[in-house]
Amino acid sequence: MLKRVCTLIIRRGLLTFQNDGAFRVHPSVSHALAENRPVVALESTIITHGMPYPHNLSTAREVEAIVRAQDATPATVGVIEGKVHIGLSTEELDFLARFDGSVKVSRRDLPYVVSQGLSGGTTVSATMIAAQRVGIPVFVTGGIGGVHRDGENRPLFQECRSKMKEILGVCASLKCPSIRILLRSSRMTGLDISADLTELGRTPVVVVSAGVKSILDIGRTLEFLETQGVCVATYGPSKDFPAFFSPLSGFTSPYQVSDPDKAAQLIESALSLGLHSGVLIAVPIPQEYAAAGQQIERAIQTALAETNARGITGKDVTPNILQRVNELTQGKSLQANIALIHNNAKVGSQIAGVLSKRVKKRKSSIASYHPAKQCETNIVVVGGINVDFIAKGKTKTLQFGQTNPGTFCQSYGGVGRNIAECLSRLGHQPMFISVTGADSQSDAVFNYCKHMDTSGVTRLEGQSTATYCAVITENGELSLGLGDMDIHQLITEQYVSQFEKQLLSSTLVCLDGNIPASTIRYVCSIAKQHNINVWYEPTDSKKACKPFLSDAWKSLSYASPNLAELCTMNKTLGLQTPKVLPNSLEQVLSLAVALSRPLLEHLHCLVVTLGENGVVVCGEHHVGSVNLKPRIEKKTRKLCALHYPALSVAAHKNVSGAGDSLAGALMAGIIQGRDTDACVRMGLLAARLSLASPHPIAPMLSTQSVEPDRIQNHSWPKPTFMWID
């Protein structure tokens, strides 16, 4: 039964992770992404609006075959009945090729098409959005849109530009960069600009195309791309910018990349800089088809004149011109079109393959940590990292032995990883020390945790990344958990000792209960010798005992157990504990304080989490509160406790990361030197965000979201002060 449940969680969890709202990811694409294999995004307006049937379908299939021949996975993007499909089946390709009611879907059209359940082909801009959504860096198309010809001669634009010059002329003497950009734009644009260009300016996806369609104003298009901050490079031996059907447009690219290696190097740099803009790689049409370029250009001029005479405007211009050009050239433009698309697919797939290898190599070098290369950090977290599959029932109780209605999702957890992520999102950069397997799950983990310092995480060949499956009730309580955590035992004393320099320079070291007891003893021995503050997060009631099996616990400064874990700590020390935990709040608080007292003989502070009853902070009394500041030396002190009620949560989605969020935010507040009230309030806000999120650490967690001042002081529940005898 458990095996069936967990298999279902894994399968359904992956599906839910891949199919997010209006987006549907084909299994071949999702598997390739998870394994860091090259994937190439392809648009579908060429199928729905670019070519007649059956040429559109055969070309689409040929392009996908070319991508596969280069050991990459094609991901043709299209909208089918209101769902954006990233990767199309054979049947879905055929449907789009034959369907007469297809919509040409750009960024502006996506909301309406999705809301109305319509079908259509995605343009460059919509395809870029879909590719960026799932992490596909390379997108291949025929040619991009641009600034339309003769737009500057339209009466409306003439009037607007005249007024703009009057206004900007007054401001030009200010020499403001923004004013200069506006002046330049007033000269450059014709008020008819493709959404492809603005999308390239705000979406970090690489577009491989045959340059700009020659029916457009190529000079103004290149200027507009520069204004948008788009890096443009011609592929091959020349910097000549191609004009779709011709390798020469009369314009020069700012840059040039000679081969897939140089292109991948450029792309990797662009993406790593976090510029939030795309890259355009312009690939000239194959030389054997370029000879027909002059004939096609003459046909374009004729088609343009006819289009203007017929009053055709907007997004209908391009397909009408292309159709007319095909007629005038007796099919030669269609042949050239297909040839350049085939060539782009080959080049783009080769670039994607090299880029994938470079990314894998970089991640491998990050995982293969060498201590001498690392800089000192003030927080170190040692603990587990898991891939979590969460099944949430839609009822208050779950019936085993039968199918229960529920929802499924995949997330990334592990107590150590959760705390490290929480600290990272709150403005710190803790070094996280852990291990994973050298498998596809670890690829997904490293990709998700790229905002963290994972230089202390090593992939181990022949091992499986820790996996945790949980079945929770409607209100978020754990009903069943199953974990494959054996790899955590490989976070050994010998492994962690590689990072002794970082441990010695740290302000705070956090240990989670998943690591071996011998590793905990090793870190505690260093802490004792060098007066380092160590925070212990017990993880669960069975693992809470690990530091207390020896005198290692006496070197801890902080611990954050729940009441059951606190009982385990006392019981391990041979102290009396109740067999049944009390129910009333008064009895719960009394027990928490009583069980904390013997541990505070050596620990600086205990943070006892009580679920819906909030948290009790126990430690040294200081000015009517508990002193949370890092301990400098042990001394005799007067002890007290503060009980903080929990913050209300509208709906519990997941309870697995609330305690870790609380602990991580408390640590952040302590390191920042905040007072006790501020630290605890930060922790409570972080815990509330976690409870309302399907992820252990809420993605929206930030320094602003846990700022205590964002909630009026009178709205905070008052803490209850208690003396500890």
XYZ file of C-alpha atoms in Angstrom:
725
model
C 0.000 0.000 0.000
C 2.748 2.465 0.971
C 4.658 1.673 -2.207
C 1.580 2.339 -4.356
C 0.878 5.604 -2.542
C 4.433 6.893 -2.904
C 4.691 5.826 -6.558
C 1.516 7.778 -7.209
C 2.907 10.792 -5.368
C 6.083 10.729 -7.450
C 4.303 10.346 -10.764
C 1.527 12.789 -10.062
C 3.885 15.179 -8.296
C 6.032 15.446 -11.400
C 2.993 15.990 -13.589
C 1.704 18.774 -11.371
C 5.113 20.415 -11.296
C 5.355 20.316 -15.079
C 1.779 21.372 -15.876
C 1.311 24.702 -14.190
C -2.023 26.423 -14.796
C -2.330 27.317 -18.486
C 0.983 25.633 -19.427
C 1.350 21.993 -20.468
C 4.827 20.493 -20.883
C 5.288 17.401 -23.039
C 6.953 14.528 -21.106
C 9.898 14.381 -23.548
C 10.611 18.054 -22.858
C 10.235 17.829 -19.090
C 12.493 14.771 -18.910
C 15.176 16.444 -21.027
C 15.067 19.580 -18.869
C 15.272 17.545 -15.660
C 18.352 15.749 -16.985
C 20.005 18.956 -18.283
C 19.900 17.724 -21.883
C 19.622 20.330 -24.671
C 16.106 21.476 -25.581
C 15.229 23.789 -28.495
C 12.009 25.800 -28.493
C 10.169 26.232 -31.821
C 7.349 28.607 -32.694
C 4.100 27.538 -34.364
C 2.901 30.564 -36.349
C 4.989 29.148 -39.186
C 2.580 26.192 -38.997
C -0.652 28.148 -38.577
C 0.070 31.319 -40.583
C 3.432 31.019 -42.350
C 2.902 28.257 -44.909
C 0.000 26.526 -46.645
C -0.984 22.952 -45.800
C 0.645 20.420 -46.226
C 3.973 22.299 -46.489
C 3.483 23.652 -42.968
C 3.107 20.217 -41.424
C 5.953 18.598 -43.348
C 8.263 21.520 -42.537
C 7.379 21.333 -38.825
C 8.126 17.612 -38.765
C 11.367 18.086 -40.707
C 12.529 20.824 -38.321
C 11.835 18.632 -35.291
C 13.728 15.776 -36.966
C 16.730 18.062 -37.569
C 16.722 19.060 -33.891
C 16.628 15.403 -32.820
C 19.442 14.549 -35.249
C 21.634 17.003 -33.299
C 20.842 15.109 -30.029
C 18.495 17.833 -28.800
C 14.816 17.691 -27.877
C 12.386 19.815 -29.919
C 9.760 21.781 -27.988
C 7.292 23.231 -30.481
C 5.058 25.712 -28.665
C 1.392 26.152 -29.544
C -1.942 26.960 -27.918
C -4.589 24.234 -28.010
C -7.991 24.876 -26.474
C -6.671 27.544 -24.137
C -3.603 25.632 -22.942
C -0.063 26.641 -23.907
C 1.634 23.397 -24.942
C 5.427 23.314 -24.722
C 6.215 20.352 -26.921
C 3.564 18.952 -29.267
C 2.599 15.378 -30.066
C 2.200 14.204 -33.676
C -1.575 14.570 -33.366
C -1.290 18.093 -31.949
C 1.039 19.173 -34.761
C -1.417 17.827 -37.307
C -4.306 19.617 -35.592
C -2.580 23.019 -35.741
C -1.524 22.462 -39.352
C -5.089 21.741 -40.497
C -7.121 23.987 -38.166
C -8.644 26.928 -40.031
C -9.589 28.946 -36.947
C -6.088 29.378 -35.545
C -5.291 32.648 -33.797
C -1.923 34.335 -34.228
C -0.883 34.483 -30.563
C 1.522 37.172 -29.390
C 2.124 38.394 -25.824
C -0.925 40.668 -25.932
C -3.166 37.835 -27.194
C -2.237 35.198 -24.600
C -4.698 36.269 -21.852
C -7.694 36.355 -24.200
C -6.834 33.152 -26.094
C -6.297 31.235 -22.846
C -9.443 32.622 -21.185
C -11.615 31.746 -24.195
C -10.143 28.286 -24.733
C -8.981 29.119 -28.269
C -6.244 27.495 -30.361
C -3.458 29.114 -32.332
C 0.173 29.472 -33.261
C 2.593 31.315 -31.009
C 4.691 34.147 -32.421
C 8.268 34.856 -31.383
C 7.172 36.832 -28.299
C 4.680 34.237 -27.017
C 7.125 31.395 -27.684
C 9.832 33.232 -25.750
C 7.478 33.620 -22.792
C 6.711 29.890 -22.790
C 10.368 28.913 -23.194
C 11.502 31.169 -20.359
C 8.691 29.849 -18.162
C 10.101 26.298 -18.165
C 13.810 27.141 -18.512
C 14.513 26.548 -22.229
C 17.335 28.984 -23.120
C 17.459 28.514 -26.924
C 14.618 29.224 -29.368
C 14.861 28.728 -33.145
C 12.668 30.562 -35.655
C 12.785 31.695 -39.269
C 12.995 35.447 -38.952
C 11.908 37.905 -36.307
C 9.577 40.855 -36.708
C 10.792 44.423 -36.565
C 10.050 48.037 -37.364
C 7.747 48.250 -40.380
C 8.784 50.237 -43.432
C 7.496 53.761 -44.105
C 5.815 54.050 -40.723
C 7.482 57.420 -40.213
C 5.571 58.830 -43.197
C 2.130 58.138 -41.773
C 0.215 61.312 -40.850
C -0.426 60.200 -37.260
C 3.250 59.556 -36.649
C 4.284 62.816 -38.295
C 2.029 64.730 -35.908
C 3.189 62.774 -32.833
C 6.853 63.159 -33.699
C 6.439 66.891 -34.247
C 4.875 67.322 -30.809
C 7.520 65.103 -29.222
C 10.336 67.129 -30.725
C 8.799 70.331 -29.373
C 8.721 68.883 -25.851
C 12.088 67.141 -25.965
C 13.811 70.064 -27.612
C 13.259 72.073 -24.455
C 14.765 69.269 -22.337
C 17.653 68.257 -24.600
C 20.055 70.708 -22.966
C 19.734 68.740 -19.717
C 21.869 65.988 -21.281
C 19.828 63.346 -19.455
C 20.371 59.761 -20.761
C 16.608 59.128 -20.702
C 15.988 62.280 -22.762
C 18.620 61.204 -25.290
C 16.981 57.797 -25.629
C 13.590 59.400 -26.215
C 15.026 61.787 -28.816
C 16.634 58.860 -30.556
C 13.408 56.845 -30.433
C 11.504 59.780 -31.940
C 13.802 59.636 -34.969
C 13.841 55.881 -35.138
C 10.424 54.370 -34.727
C 7.445 54.393 -37.011
C 4.843 53.502 -34.396
C 4.521 50.018 -35.950
C 6.952 47.818 -34.087
C 6.743 44.060 -33.672
C 6.264 42.708 -30.161
C 9.208 40.415 -30.956
C 11.600 43.307 -30.345
C 10.237 44.387 -26.968
C 10.095 40.735 -25.890
C 13.781 40.368 -26.722
C 14.385 43.366 -24.489
C 12.737 41.833 -21.414
C 12.885 38.028 -21.694
C 16.239 36.210 -21.246
C 15.900 33.719 -24.111
C 18.262 33.303 -27.075
C 16.587 33.629 -30.464
C 18.317 31.976 -33.422
C 16.908 33.377 -36.671
C 17.836 34.348 -40.210
C 18.015 37.958 -39.119
C 15.110 40.315 -39.754
C 12.529 39.753 -42.455
C 13.460 41.812 -45.476
C 9.948 43.253 -45.715
C 10.838 45.350 -42.651
C 13.011 48.390 -42.000
C 16.188 46.582 -40.940
C 18.183 49.674 -39.972
C 15.554 51.003 -37.594
C 14.991 47.484 -36.258
C 18.664 47.166 -35.288
C 18.564 50.583 -33.642
C 15.474 49.627 -31.668
C 17.111 46.370 -30.539
C 20.079 48.385 -29.289
C 17.734 50.686 -27.363
C 16.115 47.595 -25.811
C 19.528 46.315 -24.682
C 19.470 43.219 -26.917
C 22.842 41.674 -27.746
C 22.921 40.969 -31.534
C 25.541 38.785 -33.229
C 25.833 37.311 -36.714
C 26.712 33.611 -36.857
C 29.588 32.714 -39.155
C 32.728 34.360 -40.544
C 31.169 37.769 -41.295
C 29.529 40.563 -39.267
C 27.111 41.289 -42.131
C 23.578 41.219 -40.759
C 21.354 38.874 -42.814
C 17.988 39.869 -44.262
C 16.096 36.588 -44.140
C 16.220 35.605 -47.856
C 19.580 37.293 -48.353
C 22.842 36.932 -46.369
C 23.429 40.660 -46.895
C 21.145 43.433 -45.694
C 23.503 46.358 -46.071
C 23.804 46.588 -42.290
C 26.388 45.239 -39.855
C 25.816 43.341 -36.623
C 27.442 44.732 -33.466
C 29.088 41.353 -32.872
C 29.922 38.062 -34.566
C 30.280 34.462 -33.332
C 32.060 32.012 -35.587
C 30.863 28.632 -34.288
C 28.614 26.887 -31.690
C 31.304 27.161 -28.982
C 31.626 30.936 -29.357
C 27.850 31.322 -29.486
C 27.340 29.207 -26.362
C 30.039 31.194 -24.563
C 28.236 34.439 -25.426
C 24.866 33.032 -24.325
C 26.192 31.682 -21.034
C 27.692 35.078 -20.229
C 24.468 36.871 -21.105
C 22.335 34.596 -18.950
C 24.751 34.632 -15.999
C 24.756 38.435 -15.887
C 21.036 38.458 -15.074
C 20.296 41.266 -17.541
C 16.711 40.068 -18.149
C 17.098 40.645 -21.892
C 17.497 38.234 -24.761
C 20.201 37.541 -27.340
C 19.658 37.493 -31.113
C 21.879 35.149 -33.140
C 21.447 35.993 -36.824
C 22.222 33.049 -39.145
C 22.651 33.790 -42.886
C 20.618 31.722 -45.349
C 22.616 28.836 -46.944
C 24.597 30.159 -49.888
C 22.971 27.868 -52.480
C 19.603 29.525 -51.801
C 20.903 33.064 -51.528
C 21.136 33.525 -55.322
C 17.359 33.847 -55.529
C 17.504 36.705 -53.030
C 17.417 39.503 -55.608
C 14.354 38.058 -57.343
C 12.638 37.651 -53.987
C 13.516 41.230 -52.991
C 11.885 42.581 -56.170
C 8.801 40.524 -55.383
C 8.772 41.945 -51.848
C 8.734 45.509 -53.169
C 5.799 44.649 -55.422
C 3.946 42.897 -52.598
C 4.546 45.847 -50.259
C 3.053 48.283 -52.747
C 0.022 46.049 -53.254
C -0.468 45.640 -49.496
C -0.399 49.395 -48.925
C -2.829 49.940 -51.782
C -5.261 47.416 -50.286
C -5.060 49.089 -46.860
C -3.850 45.969 -45.034
C -2.384 46.803 -41.611
C -1.254 45.273 -38.320
C -0.523 41.600 -37.885
C -2.148 40.740 -41.258
C 0.642 42.488 -43.190
C 3.357 39.815 -42.905
C 1.317 36.714 -43.879
C -0.254 38.573 -46.843
C 3.123 39.747 -48.135
C 4.706 36.312 -47.730
C 1.842 34.666 -49.597
C 2.041 37.203 -52.435
C 5.841 36.894 -52.627
C 5.509 33.129 -52.932
C 3.101 33.613 -55.850
C 5.346 36.148 -57.614
C 8.456 33.965 -57.266
C 6.619 30.789 -58.302
C 7.443 29.045 -55.043
C 11.130 29.964 -54.863
C 10.577 32.081 -51.722
C 8.863 29.130 -50.030
C 11.778 26.841 -50.877
C 14.243 29.407 -49.557
C 12.097 29.883 -46.461
C 12.128 26.165 -45.709
C 15.884 25.930 -46.354
C 16.766 28.733 -43.958
C 14.481 27.316 -41.260
C 16.178 23.933 -41.625
C 19.566 25.614 -41.371
C 18.532 27.651 -38.320
C 17.289 24.478 -36.613
C 20.619 22.748 -37.195
C 22.695 25.695 -35.980
C 20.417 26.402 -33.010
C 20.491 22.749 -31.908
C 24.281 22.655 -32.116
C 24.473 25.802 -29.992
C 21.992 24.346 -27.466
C 24.081 21.167 -27.241
C 27.308 23.040 -26.485
C 25.501 25.328 -24.045
C 24.099 22.297 -22.202
C 27.589 20.805 -21.874
C 28.987 24.094 -20.575
C 26.225 24.360 -17.968
C 26.793 20.759 -16.845
C 30.525 21.387 -16.558
C 29.956 24.540 -14.521
C 27.551 22.780 -12.161
C 29.975 19.894 -11.800
C 32.785 22.272 -10.862
C 30.528 23.943 -8.309
C 29.618 20.568 -6.822
C 33.245 19.403 -6.710
C 34.170 21.755 -3.907
C 37.748 22.656 -3.136
C 38.078 24.489 0.187
C 40.966 26.700 -0.919
C 38.731 28.325 -3.556
C 36.014 29.408 -1.126
C 35.673 32.710 0.630
C 34.896 33.093 4.304
C 31.255 33.305 5.359
C 29.600 34.173 8.666
C 26.912 31.448 8.628
C 27.366 27.753 7.852
C 24.470 25.287 7.575
C 25.164 21.540 7.668
C 22.246 19.267 6.910
C 20.020 17.387 4.512
C 18.667 18.231 1.097
C 15.621 16.399 -0.266
C 13.306 16.247 -3.229
C 9.808 16.340 -1.713
C 6.629 14.909 -3.195
C 3.564 16.131 -1.359
C 0.081 14.624 -1.695
C -2.609 16.699 0.015
C -6.000 15.169 0.728
C -9.198 17.079 0.168
C -10.731 15.712 3.372
C -9.947 16.213 7.063
C -9.155 12.519 7.501
C -7.622 10.055 5.053
C -8.797 6.474 4.638
C -6.007 3.979 3.981
C -6.762 1.013 1.781
C -8.768 3.141 -0.656
C -8.334 6.050 -3.056
C -8.653 9.472 -1.446
C -9.262 12.655 -3.465
C -6.298 14.996 -3.367
C -3.788 17.217 -5.117
C -0.074 16.649 -5.748
C 3.038 18.775 -6.082
C 6.816 18.500 -6.106
C 9.056 20.777 -4.104
C 12.540 20.832 -2.614
C 13.150 20.381 1.086
C 15.476 18.973 3.697
C 15.790 20.817 7.014
C 19.301 22.103 6.324
C 18.399 23.163 2.788
C 15.216 24.869 4.020
C 17.078 26.917 6.615
C 19.826 27.826 4.127
C 17.218 28.927 1.581
C 15.357 30.961 4.209
C 18.573 32.767 5.184
C 19.439 33.326 1.504
C 16.055 34.902 0.808
C 16.513 37.151 3.847
C 19.702 38.759 2.589
C 22.384 36.364 3.880
C 24.565 33.943 1.932
C 25.174 30.968 4.201
C 27.468 28.203 3.056
C 25.343 25.073 2.806
C 27.179 21.767 3.340
C 25.401 18.617 2.159
C 25.507 15.767 -0.384
C 23.257 14.539 -3.192
C 23.333 11.692 -5.657
C 24.740 12.166 -9.155
C 21.301 11.740 -10.731
C 18.580 13.712 -12.501
C 17.022 14.640 -9.167
C 20.212 16.426 -8.147
C 20.193 18.355 -11.440
C 16.721 19.638 -10.567
C 17.824 20.461 -7.021
C 20.847 22.510 -8.138
C 18.729 24.336 -10.694
C 16.116 25.231 -8.064
C 18.759 26.265 -5.520
C 20.820 28.430 -7.886
C 20.130 31.518 -5.734
C 21.923 29.793 -2.823
C 25.575 29.080 -2.086
C 25.695 25.344 -2.851
C 29.479 25.215 -3.209
C 29.582 22.914 -0.182
C 27.201 20.376 -1.760
C 28.817 17.412 -3.515
C 27.237 14.915 -5.906
C 28.171 11.322 -5.098
C 28.302 8.719 -7.855
C 26.244 5.591 -7.218
C 24.038 7.320 -4.633
C 20.427 8.470 -4.798
C 19.425 12.014 -3.889
C 17.338 11.982 -0.712
C 13.628 11.770 -1.470
C 10.724 12.406 0.848
C 7.096 11.529 0.168
C 4.379 12.953 2.403
C 0.628 12.498 2.524
C -1.022 15.379 4.364
C -4.598 16.110 5.323
C -6.766 18.974 4.136
C -5.547 21.224 6.962
C -1.904 20.470 6.192
C -1.151 17.961 8.961
C 1.121 15.025 8.157
C -0.766 11.746 7.814
C 1.955 9.570 6.303
C 5.596 10.171 5.485
C 8.135 7.991 3.728
C 11.732 8.981 3.139
C 14.797 7.595 1.396
C 17.359 9.503 3.470
C 20.303 7.079 3.578
C 22.582 9.506 1.739
C 22.457 11.918 4.703
C 24.680 9.458 6.609
C 27.444 10.333 4.138
C 27.655 13.872 5.549
C 30.452 12.486 7.649
C 32.999 14.049 9.988
C 35.662 13.486 7.318
C 33.582 15.250 4.667
C 32.641 18.236 6.836
C 36.243 18.607 8.046
C 37.147 19.881 4.544
C 35.272 23.068 5.496
C 36.980 23.642 8.849
C 38.246 27.048 7.731
C 34.668 28.194 7.059
C 33.462 26.732 10.354
C 36.177 28.558 12.297
C 35.368 31.906 10.671
C 31.606 31.625 11.157
C 29.419 33.644 13.500
C 26.847 30.857 13.635
C 26.769 27.201 12.592
C 23.425 25.446 12.128
C 23.169 21.646 12.307
C 20.112 19.612 11.411
C 19.300 16.283 13.014
C 19.609 14.325 9.765
C 23.409 14.272 9.882
C 25.289 11.543 11.808
C 25.841 11.949 15.555
C 29.616 11.707 14.966
C 29.474 14.742 12.667
C 27.526 16.673 15.296
C 30.166 15.770 17.896
C 32.943 16.943 15.551
C 31.334 20.352 14.950
C 30.547 20.757 18.646
C 34.151 20.009 19.578
C 35.335 22.795 17.244
C 32.673 25.118 18.661
C 33.859 24.446 22.210
C 37.495 25.144 21.389
C 36.829 28.340 19.447
C 33.726 29.686 21.190
C 31.476 29.338 18.110
C 27.695 29.532 18.467
C 25.927 26.392 17.207
C 22.191 26.119 16.508
C 20.671 22.619 16.564
C 17.421 21.923 14.696
C 16.340 18.426 15.866
C 14.326 17.517 12.704
C 12.094 14.960 14.482
C 11.608 13.343 17.877
C 13.753 10.289 17.016
C 16.756 12.326 15.818
C 16.524 14.938 18.573
C 18.664 12.756 20.832
C 21.861 12.816 18.723
C 23.831 15.599 20.483
C 22.650 14.324 23.883
C 24.210 10.894 23.475
C 27.465 12.506 24.643
C 28.577 15.807 26.159
C 28.411 17.400 22.699
C 25.104 19.099 23.629
C 26.906 21.238 26.211
C 28.614 23.062 23.333
C 25.317 24.036 21.680
C 24.140 27.639 21.997
C 20.659 27.402 20.475
C 18.134 24.657 19.787
C 14.666 24.839 18.228
C 12.727 21.695 19.211
C 8.993 21.139 19.330
C 7.547 19.803 22.565
C 7.952 16.122 21.599
C 11.582 16.698 20.570
C 12.225 18.574 23.831
C 10.914 15.527 25.708
C 13.349 13.301 23.772
C 16.263 15.563 24.690
C 15.418 15.358 28.393
C 14.756 11.635 28.273
C 18.140 11.012 26.606
C 19.770 12.799 29.558
C 17.935 10.489 31.940
C 15.456 13.133 33.089
C 11.805 12.415 33.771
C 9.327 13.311 31.016
C 5.553 12.845 30.747
C 4.238 9.864 28.779
C 1.373 11.900 27.331
C 1.660 15.526 26.274
C -0.922 17.906 27.803
C -3.716 19.558 25.804
C -4.441 22.855 27.547
C -2.293 25.866 26.678
C -1.474 26.540 30.326
C -0.186 22.995 30.840
C 1.728 23.064 27.540
C 3.536 26.275 28.517
C 4.295 24.962 31.993
C 5.786 21.755 30.559
C 7.841 23.616 27.916
C 9.388 25.854 30.580
C 10.044 22.930 32.950
C 11.742 20.826 30.271
C 13.838 23.782 29.090
C 15.271 24.494 32.543
C 17.872 21.663 32.728
C 19.078 22.268 29.170
C 19.653 25.964 29.883
C 22.416 25.006 32.290
C 24.572 24.919 29.151
C 22.483 26.141 26.202
C 22.199 29.881 25.687
C 18.619 29.826 24.413
C 15.816 27.396 23.547
C 13.106 28.152 20.995
C 10.265 25.684 21.616
C 7.748 25.531 18.769
C 4.167 24.698 19.783
C 2.345 24.543 16.443
C -0.908 26.485 16.550
C -0.043 27.571 20.120
C 2.895 29.636 18.886
C 6.415 29.587 20.277
C 8.140 29.791 23.676
C 11.563 31.468 23.837
C 13.578 30.530 26.927
C 16.916 31.928 28.040
C 18.789 34.639 29.893
C 16.685 37.491 31.263
C 17.581 40.931 29.961
C 15.513 44.099 30.460
C 12.184 42.306 30.668
C 12.912 40.001 27.738
C 15.036 37.040 26.659
C 18.557 37.802 25.466
C 18.895 36.226 21.993
C 22.203 37.858 21.071
C 25.041 35.378 20.427
C 26.704 34.256 23.626
C 30.235 35.494 24.211
C 30.941 33.467 27.350
C 29.078 31.195 29.730
C 28.030 32.743 33.007
C 25.484 32.407 35.779
C 22.293 34.174 34.756
C 18.662 34.610 35.642
C 16.327 32.702 33.310
C 12.952 33.632 31.879
C 10.609 32.699 29.042
C 8.345 34.519 26.595
C 5.332 32.930 24.921
C 4.354 34.386 21.529
C 0.983 33.284 20.068
C 0.983 32.080 16.476
C -0.246 34.317 13.659
C -3.504 33.291 12.000
C -3.363 31.626 8.573
C -6.366 31.531 6.247
C -5.579 28.083 4.830
C -2.763 25.658 5.644
C -1.251 24.295 2.431
C 1.789 22.618 3.980
C 3.280 22.419 7.475
C 6.588 20.793 6.522
C 8.642 24.000 6.394
C 7.008 26.253 8.993
C 9.459 25.381 11.775
C 12.448 25.723 9.451
C 11.168 29.113 8.243
C 10.750 30.244 11.851
C 14.272 29.102 12.780
C 15.874 30.598 9.660
C 14.204 33.983 10.130
C 15.142 34.000 13.842
C 18.768 33.371 12.889
C 18.631 36.184 10.346
C 17.271 38.571 12.970
C 19.893 37.534 15.519
C 22.753 38.004 13.028
C 21.334 41.421 12.130
C 21.448 42.395 15.822
C 17.689 42.880 16.205
C 15.953 42.768 19.555
C 14.081 39.659 20.677
C 10.611 40.914 19.752
C 11.743 41.773 16.210
C 13.512 38.412 15.772
C 10.523 36.371 16.904
C 8.104 38.418 14.825
C 10.285 37.859 11.763
C 10.153 34.134 12.496
C 6.363 34.123 12.922
C 5.860 36.009 9.654
C 8.169 33.601 7.804
C 6.321 30.612 9.304
C 2.969 32.060 8.220
C 4.215 32.482 4.657
C 5.414 28.865 4.671
C 2.073 27.537 5.941
C 0.247 29.318 3.126
C 2.645 28.023 0.430
C 2.925 24.563 -1.156
C 6.708 24.914 -0.799
C 8.550 24.476 2.537
C 10.117 27.927 2.116
C 7.722 30.352 0.462
C 9.179 31.743 -2.806
C 7.808 35.191 -1.879
C 9.845 35.236 1.357
C 11.981 38.390 1.474
C 13.316 40.935 3.925
C 10.260 43.093 3.204
C 7.746 40.282 3.720
C 9.044 39.555 7.256
C 9.618 43.150 8.314
C 7.779 43.410 11.666
C 6.949 47.082 11.095
C 4.751 46.167 8.128
C 2.145 45.089 10.706
C 1.011 47.788 13.111
C 2.366 47.257 16.594
C -1.060 47.056 18.224
C -1.976 44.195 15.839
C 0.759 41.907 17.172
C -0.307 39.384 19.839
C 1.240 40.302 23.185
C 3.886 37.876 24.459
C 3.437 36.376 27.915
C 6.414 36.748 30.278
C 7.348 33.890 32.662
C 10.206 33.434 35.118
C 12.115 30.136 35.067
C 13.073 28.939 38.539
